Amino acid sequence: MVHAEDTTPPAASVVEPDGFTLPLKQLTFNPGLDQREFERSTLNALNVYDPLENWNRRVYHFNYRFDQWVFLPVVSGYRYITPSFLRTGVSNFFNNLGDIPNLLNSLLQLKGQRSMEITARLLLNTTVGIAGLWDPATKMGIPRQSEDFGQTLGFYGVPSGPYLMLPILGPSNLRDTGGLAFDWTAESQINFLNVSDVSENHPEIYLLRAIDKRYTTNFRYGEMNSPFEYVKVRYVYTEARKLQIAE
Amino acid sequence: MLRSLRFAALLGGLILSASGQARDVDAATYGYPLTNPFEATIASTPPDLRPELPTDDDINQSDYSLNLLPKREFELPDNFWAVKKFHYRLARQDHPAPLIFLIAGTGAPYHSSINEYLKKLYYKAGYHVVQLSSPTSYDFMTSASRFATPGVSKDDAEDMYRVMQAVRTQQSDVPVTEFYLTGYSLGALDAAFVAHLDETRHSFNFKRVLLLNPPVNLYTSIRNLDKLVQTQVKGINSTTTFYELVLGKLTRYFQQKGYIDLNDALVYDFQNSKQHLSNEQMAMLIGTSFRFSAADIAFTSDLINRRGLITPPKYPISEGTSLTPFFKRALQCDFTCYLTEQVIPMWRARTDGGSLLQLIDQVSLYALKDYLKTSTKIAVMHNADDVILGPGDLGFLRSTFGNRLTVYPHGGHCGNINYRVNSDAMLEFFRG
């Protein structure tokens, strides 16, 4: 095969009398048409360490139901009673809080430039953005970049461990679950903008945060519309985390 | 004398064909930027060339469920609880308006991205919109398909028609002035068969029907799609699988970019980067996505009909049961395998036998040729570089639809449906 990768294909090189341009003619096929690469790739992708699969699958179904019967109806109620600018403000506010663990983990991974950017975001959004209700930093070209302790552990070579489907929170693994616990603890210790302290007496803040989290998360159970959604989600989660760690 | 006769014949031919000439869109005036059919199929239109659409917040819409096959509830294992009822989405206007049905493509659910796009487009134009899953989708097969062996277009259309009638009954308070129908890819083939069925049943009397990128010969289409995973891909070896290759490219792309940003322009931007995929790699990716659909269809059909090809008929399945062993078996089955192992045996048993050629004739657009030729309410939009077509298919469309066929020079398979030129033409067609 000659460098198909380096050349742009000739547009419509062959034209049939009826105008058809034979797109498959542009491709080099395996002569025997007996390659099993799709099968090999997919079987290989199924090798995710999942010793608790039975339990995880039950939790997956629990989450699916919880989502349909509780979480999503609550989110659509939230959508109904609040104007869109208020929801954006809420998301910005919690995102700004989230920039604290982002900064912490970025520092822990010794990522200088990223730490500077997140610091700039925090300074801008907390002051000009009035305690984070607005997000002027993104408009100025400093997009939000997420770093959590699971990624930090992965960055230093900690393996992901067994795959875990967490109740309500969704797909995770042992390493990332530990990371999550660390990030939550760190956030309440740092007590940025005094939110953690106030939340002690006002659990509704946690509730709002949970609703906002679901509101901003696009994932829907059943979205892949496949009987094999569990293994597909498992693979996508595992690979997405690898990508986040590498980046 | 002879010469003038010839001239007369030519003139007559010109006059006759003038009404029947397909509308061929010229590549230069069309302006669609993706001239590579594989890139167009994967990336679709760059965001700034798409029509302006309302956001979900601006649309009055809900999901509804129908209990069409009550027996399935007891026939299916527990972990299929989510698809035992049929689901669809309705976006309704607050005034009397036409209602348009959208049928999704191969394996796609009612909320597929193209269906969502079409919903926004037609909702903005003032129509009530009903989004329906493809008869080949997992949820349709389990909750609405009597034989749960999709592929026989006439049967699929019967199932679909029952669904539409049930939707109409459930939504009887929606003030509908007239009915329209459209579908993309396999959904377009379904739409043609549904329109034909409606000519005898008259539940809707569709005023206009639009087919977007339909397969012409279903067998050609499935063989083309099966073949896509047979491309020679550079970079695959004993230590690197195809997925690892693509993910590696994606990782390097994000590293060079400096941050992860998932948006509509991602694929387009990625293909313009140093990490872009070759034609063979893109074809493999498209083929892979269709193989996953084939695996879902083969597994679901086998399970519901207790054929024992993939799942042993009495195998106990609960919510905790791992389906991985069955997935491993199902993913070995492509469309051709599903056709020969499940569709043909069932079809033969139900129709006193028949050859593969007869089946192909019955399930493809050929079966409706006479109807489509005379039915002026039906139009087709297709692309000259669509990977699901074979040689001669466009010729069939030309001779069947005449000036009701529009052929775009680029767009691959459904990649240009969300291009502004196409969306304008689609709206124009229904405006009449």
PDB file of C-alpha atoms in Angstrom, chain B residues 273-432:
ATOM      1  CA  SER B 273      -4.461  17.485  12.360  1.00  0.00           C
ATOM      2  CA  LYS B 274      -1.306  15.489  11.891  1.00  0.00           C
ATOM      3  CA  GLN B 275      -2.955  12.462  13.483  1.00  0.00           C
ATOM      4  CA  HIS B 276      -5.756  12.211  10.887  1.00  0.00           C
ATOM      5  CA  LEU B 277      -7.021   8.781   9.875  1.00  0.00           C
ATOM      6  CA  SER B 278      -6.419   7.316   6.415  1.00  0.00           C
ATOM      7  CA  ASN B 279      -9.304   6.230   4.189  1.00  0.00           C
ATOM      8  CA  GLU B 280      -8.767   2.610   5.169  1.00  0.00           C
ATOM      9  CA  GLN B 281      -8.789   3.478   8.858  1.00  0.00           C
ATOM     10  CA  MET B 282     -11.974   5.536   8.498  1.00  0.00           C
ATOM     11  CA  ALA B 283     -13.637   2.756   6.521  1.00  0.00           C
ATOM     12  CA  MET B 284     -12.674   0.317   9.268  1.00  0.00           C
ATOM     13  CA  LEU B 285     -14.195   2.647  11.847  1.00  0.00           C
ATOM     14  CA  ILE B 286     -17.477   2.906   9.930  1.00  0.00           C
ATOM     15  CA  GLY B 287     -17.466  -0.864   9.404  1.00  0.00           C
ATOM     16  CA  THR B 288     -16.827  -1.379  13.121  1.00  0.00           C
ATOM     17  CA  SER B 289     -19.792   0.719  14.118  1.00  0.00           C
ATOM     18  CA  PHE B 290     -22.035  -1.319  11.815  1.00  0.00           C
ATOM     19  CA  ARG B 291     -20.597  -4.587  13.132  1.00  0.00           C
ATOM     20  CA  PHE B 292     -21.709  -3.564  16.612  1.00  0.00           C
ATOM     21  CA  SER B 293     -25.219  -3.048  15.252  1.00  0.00           C
ATOM     22  CA  ALA B 294     -25.061  -6.451  13.564  1.00  0.00           C
ATOM     23  CA  ALA B 295     -23.970  -8.078  16.843  1.00  0.00           C
ATOM     24  CA  ASP B 296     -26.857  -6.444  18.738  1.00  0.00           C
ATOM     25  CA  ILE B 297     -29.368  -7.546  16.109  1.00  0.00           C
ATOM     26  CA  ALA B 298     -28.042 -11.121  15.889  1.00  0.00           C
ATOM     27  CA  PHE B 299     -28.021 -11.501  19.679  1.00  0.00           C
ATOM     28  CA  THR B 300     -31.454  -9.971  20.281  1.00  0.00           C
ATOM     29  CA  SER B 301     -33.183 -11.835  17.464  1.00  0.00           C
ATOM     30  CA  ASP B 302     -31.676 -15.139  18.553  1.00  0.00           C
ATOM     31  CA  LEU B 303     -32.610 -14.598  22.177  1.00  0.00           C
ATOM     32  CA  ILE B 304     -36.236 -13.576  21.594  1.00  0.00           C
ATOM     33  CA  ASN B 305     -36.844 -16.415  19.139  1.00  0.00           C
ATOM     34  CA  ARG B 306     -34.933 -18.929  21.295  1.00  0.00           C
ATOM     35  CA  ARG B 307     -32.940 -20.101  18.274  1.00  0.00           C
ATOM     36  CA  GLY B 308     -30.002 -21.217  20.359  1.00  0.00           C
ATOM     37  CA  LEU B 309     -27.384 -19.921  17.935  1.00  0.00           C
ATOM     38  CA  ILE B 310     -25.887 -17.495  20.430  1.00  0.00           C
ATOM     39  CA  THR B 311     -27.696 -17.904  23.740  1.00  0.00           C
ATOM     40  CA  PRO B 312     -28.709 -21.411  24.849  1.00  0.00           C
ATOM     41  CA  PRO B 313     -32.538 -21.335  24.942  1.00  0.00           C
ATOM     42  CA  LYS B 314     -32.961 -22.134  28.618  1.00  0.00           C
ATOM     43  CA  TYR B 315     -29.904 -20.320  29.940  1.00  0.00           C
ATOM     44  CA  PRO B 316     -30.867 -18.523  33.156  1.00  0.00           C
ATOM     45  CA  ILE B 317     -30.272 -14.784  32.827  1.00  0.00           C
ATOM     46  CA  SER B 318     -30.746 -12.376  35.723  1.00  0.00           C
ATOM     47  CA  GLU B 319     -29.639  -8.791  36.225  1.00  0.00           C
ATOM     48  CA  GLY B 320     -26.240  -9.914  37.442  1.00  0.00           C
ATOM     49  CA  THR B 321     -25.576 -12.421  34.658  1.00  0.00           C
ATOM     50  CA  SER B 322     -22.598 -11.616  32.509  1.00  0.00           C
ATOM     51  CA  LEU B 323     -23.602 -11.285  28.865  1.00  0.00           C
ATOM     52  CA  THR B 324     -19.953 -11.146  27.818  1.00  0.00           C
ATOM     53  CA  PRO B 325     -19.808 -14.774  26.551  1.00  0.00           C
ATOM     54  CA  PHE B 326     -22.792 -14.070  24.277  1.00  0.00           C
ATOM     55  CA  PHE B 327     -21.327 -10.791  23.146  1.00  0.00           C
ATOM     56  CA  LYS B 328     -18.195 -12.689  22.155  1.00  0.00           C
ATOM     57  CA  ARG B 329     -20.277 -14.974  20.001  1.00  0.00           C
ATOM     58  CA  ALA B 330     -22.529 -12.267  18.593  1.00  0.00           C
ATOM     59  CA  LEU B 331     -19.666 -10.054  17.496  1.00  0.00           C
ATOM     60  CA  GLN B 332     -18.482 -12.793  15.145  1.00  0.00           C
ATOM     61  CA  CYS B 333     -21.719 -12.422  13.193  1.00  0.00           C
ATOM     62  CA  ASP B 334     -21.878  -9.724  10.540  1.00  0.00           C
ATOM     63  CA  PHE B 335     -24.954  -8.710   8.543  1.00  0.00           C
ATOM     64  CA  THR B 336     -24.460 -11.435   5.934  1.00  0.00           C
ATOM     65  CA  CYS B 337     -24.196 -14.017   8.728  1.00  0.00           C
ATOM     66  CA  TYR B 338     -27.345 -12.679  10.383  1.00  0.00           C
ATOM     67  CA  LEU B 339     -29.156 -12.808   7.062  1.00  0.00           C
ATOM     68  CA  THR B 340     -28.175 -16.388   6.246  1.00  0.00           C
ATOM     69  CA  GLU B 341     -28.475 -17.802   9.760  1.00  0.00           C
ATOM     70  CA  GLN B 342     -31.598 -16.073  11.001  1.00  0.00           C
ATOM     71  CA  VAL B 343     -33.549 -14.072   8.397  1.00  0.00           C
ATOM     72  CA  ILE B 344     -33.553 -16.550   5.521  1.00  0.00           C
ATOM     73  CA  PRO B 345     -34.542 -19.631   7.558  1.00  0.00           C
ATOM     74  CA  MET B 346     -37.406 -17.722   9.187  1.00  0.00           C
ATOM     75  CA  TRP B 347     -38.534 -16.198   5.917  1.00  0.00           C
ATOM     76  CA  ARG B 348     -38.425 -19.571   4.157  1.00  0.00           C
ATOM     77  CA  ALA B 349     -40.438 -21.212   6.901  1.00  0.00           C
ATOM     78  CA  ARG B 350     -43.069 -18.501   6.734  1.00  0.00           C
ATOM     79  CA  THR B 351     -43.325 -18.163   2.950  1.00  0.00           C
ATOM     80  CA  ASP B 352     -43.004 -21.725   1.652  1.00  0.00           C
ATOM     81  CA  GLY B 353     -39.402 -21.277   0.675  1.00  0.00           C
ATOM     82  CA  GLY B 354     -37.823 -19.033  -1.887  1.00  0.00           C
ATOM     83  CA  SER B 355     -34.389 -18.193  -3.135  1.00  0.00           C
ATOM     84  CA  LEU B 356     -32.011 -15.568  -1.866  1.00  0.00           C
ATOM     85  CA  LEU B 357     -32.654 -13.612  -5.060  1.00  0.00           C
ATOM     86  CA  GLN B 358     -36.373 -13.579  -4.379  1.00  0.00           C
ATOM     87  CA  LEU B 359     -35.757 -12.352  -0.850  1.00  0.00           C
ATOM     88  CA  ILE B 360     -33.481  -9.572  -2.095  1.00  0.00           C
ATOM     89  CA  ASP B 361     -36.117  -8.529  -4.610  1.00  0.00           C
ATOM     90  CA  GLN B 362     -38.792  -8.432  -1.944  1.00  0.00           C
ATOM     91  CA  VAL B 363     -36.897  -6.494   0.702  1.00  0.00           C
ATOM     92  CA  SER B 364     -35.221  -3.923  -1.572  1.00  0.00           C
ATOM     93  CA  LEU B 365     -36.680  -0.849  -3.271  1.00  0.00           C
ATOM     94  CA  TYR B 366     -37.162  -3.030  -6.382  1.00  0.00           C
ATOM     95  CA  ALA B 367     -40.282  -4.465  -4.798  1.00  0.00           C
ATOM     96  CA  LEU B 368     -41.939  -1.044  -4.873  1.00  0.00           C
ATOM     97  CA  LYS B 369     -40.727   0.115  -8.280  1.00  0.00           C
ATOM     98  CA  ASP B 370     -44.155   0.533  -9.897  1.00  0.00           C
ATOM     99  CA  TYR B 371     -45.544   2.264  -6.847  1.00  0.00           C
ATOM    100  CA  LEU B 372     -42.590   4.618  -6.460  1.00  0.00           C
ATOM    101  CA  LYS B 373     -42.644   5.467 -10.151  1.00  0.00           C
ATOM    102  CA  THR B 374     -46.191   6.768 -10.061  1.00  0.00           C
ATOM    103  CA  SER B 375     -46.366   8.102  -6.538  1.00  0.00           C
ATOM    104  CA  THR B 376     -45.496  11.768  -6.909  1.00  0.00           C
ATOM    105  CA  LYS B 377     -45.596  12.484  -3.178  1.00  0.00           C
ATOM    106  CA  ILE B 378     -42.382  10.525  -2.579  1.00  0.00           C
ATOM    107  CA  ALA B 379     -38.945  12.044  -3.171  1.00  0.00           C
ATOM    108  CA  VAL B 380     -35.374  10.854  -2.624  1.00  0.00           C
ATOM    109  CA  MET B 381     -32.175  12.653  -1.703  1.00  0.00           C
ATOM    110  CA  HIS B 382     -28.993  10.694  -2.190  1.00  0.00           C
ATOM    111  CA  ASN B 383     -25.250  11.122  -2.637  1.00  0.00           C
ATOM    112  CA  ALA B 384     -23.107  10.067  -5.568  1.00  0.00           C
ATOM    113  CA  ASP B 385     -20.447   8.802  -3.153  1.00  0.00           C
ATOM    114  CA  ASP B 386     -22.607   6.918  -0.639  1.00  0.00           C
ATOM    115  CA  VAL B 387     -20.855   3.735   0.565  1.00  0.00           C
ATOM    116  CA  ILE B 388     -24.104   1.775   0.905  1.00  0.00           C
ATOM    117  CA  LEU B 389     -24.794   1.956  -2.844  1.00  0.00           C
ATOM    118  CA  GLY B 390     -23.505  -0.337  -5.564  1.00  0.00           C
ATOM    119  CA  PRO B 391     -23.087   0.144  -9.312  1.00  0.00           C
ATOM    120  CA  GLY B 392     -26.428   0.659 -10.985  1.00  0.00           C
ATOM    121  CA  ASP B 393     -28.295   1.705  -7.853  1.00  0.00           C
ATOM    122  CA  LEU B 394     -28.321   5.376  -8.762  1.00  0.00           C
ATOM    123  CA  GLY B 395     -29.476   4.361 -12.234  1.00  0.00           C
ATOM    124  CA  PHE B 396     -32.425   2.553 -10.653  1.00  0.00           C
ATOM    125  CA  LEU B 397     -33.275   5.621  -8.601  1.00  0.00           C
ATOM    126  CA  ARG B 398     -33.031   7.847 -11.671  1.00  0.00           C
ATOM    127  CA  SER B 399     -35.352   5.719 -13.770  1.00  0.00           C
ATOM    128  CA  THR B 400     -37.787   5.222 -10.885  1.00  0.00           C
ATOM    129  CA  PHE B 401     -38.038   8.672  -9.351  1.00  0.00           C
ATOM    130  CA  GLY B 402     -37.159  10.931 -12.272  1.00  0.00           C
ATOM    131  CA  ASN B 403     -37.178  14.535 -11.171  1.00  0.00           C
ATOM    132  CA  ARG B 404     -38.138  13.557  -7.647  1.00  0.00           C
ATOM    133  CA  LEU B 405     -34.568  12.404  -7.088  1.00  0.00           C
ATOM    134  CA  THR B 406     -31.855  14.818  -5.991  1.00  0.00           C
ATOM    135  CA  VAL B 407     -28.259  13.595  -6.244  1.00  0.00           C
ATOM    136  CA  TYR B 408     -25.616  15.467  -4.279  1.00  0.00           C
ATOM    137  CA  PRO B 409     -22.024  15.028  -5.438  1.00  0.00           C
ATOM    138  CA  HIS B 410     -20.579  14.605  -1.929  1.00  0.00           C
ATOM    139  CA  GLY B 411     -21.654  13.697   1.563  1.00  0.00           C
ATOM    140  CA  GLY B 412     -20.850   9.993   1.873  1.00  0.00           C
ATOM    141  CA  HIS B 413     -23.510   8.145   3.847  1.00  0.00           C
ATOM    142  CA  CYS B 414     -25.788  10.750   5.489  1.00  0.00           C
ATOM    143  CA  GLY B 415     -22.888  13.120   6.182  1.00  0.00           C
ATOM    144  CA  ASN B 416     -24.523  16.072   4.452  1.00  0.00           C
ATOM    145  CA  ILE B 417     -28.002  15.719   5.968  1.00  0.00           C
ATOM    146  CA  ASN B 418     -27.102  18.520   8.371  1.00  0.00           C
ATOM    147  CA  TYR B 419     -25.587  20.747   5.693  1.00  0.00           C
ATOM    148  CA  ARG B 420     -27.562  23.979   5.283  1.00  0.00           C
ATOM    149  CA  VAL B 421     -28.132  23.421   1.559  1.00  0.00           C
ATOM    150  CA  ASN B 422     -29.626  19.996   2.259  1.00  0.00           C
ATOM    151  CA  SER B 423     -31.750  21.126   5.187  1.00  0.00           C
ATOM    152  CA  ASP B 424     -33.175  23.962   3.072  1.00  0.00           C
ATOM    153  CA  ALA B 425     -34.063  21.489   0.319  1.00  0.00           C
ATOM    154  CA  MET B 426     -35.662  19.142   2.857  1.00  0.00           C
ATOM    155  CA  LEU B 427     -37.824  21.896   4.320  1.00  0.00           C
ATOM    156  CA  GLU B 428     -38.685  23.149   0.855  1.00  0.00           C
ATOM    157  CA  PHE B 429     -39.901  19.698  -0.161  1.00  0.00           C
ATOM    158  CA  PHE B 430     -42.352  19.464   2.731  1.00  0.00           C
ATOM    159  CA  ARG B 431     -43.460  23.068   2.297  1.00  0.00           C
ATOM    160  CA  GLY B 432     -44.607  21.888  -1.142  1.00  0.00           C
TER     161      GLY B 432
END
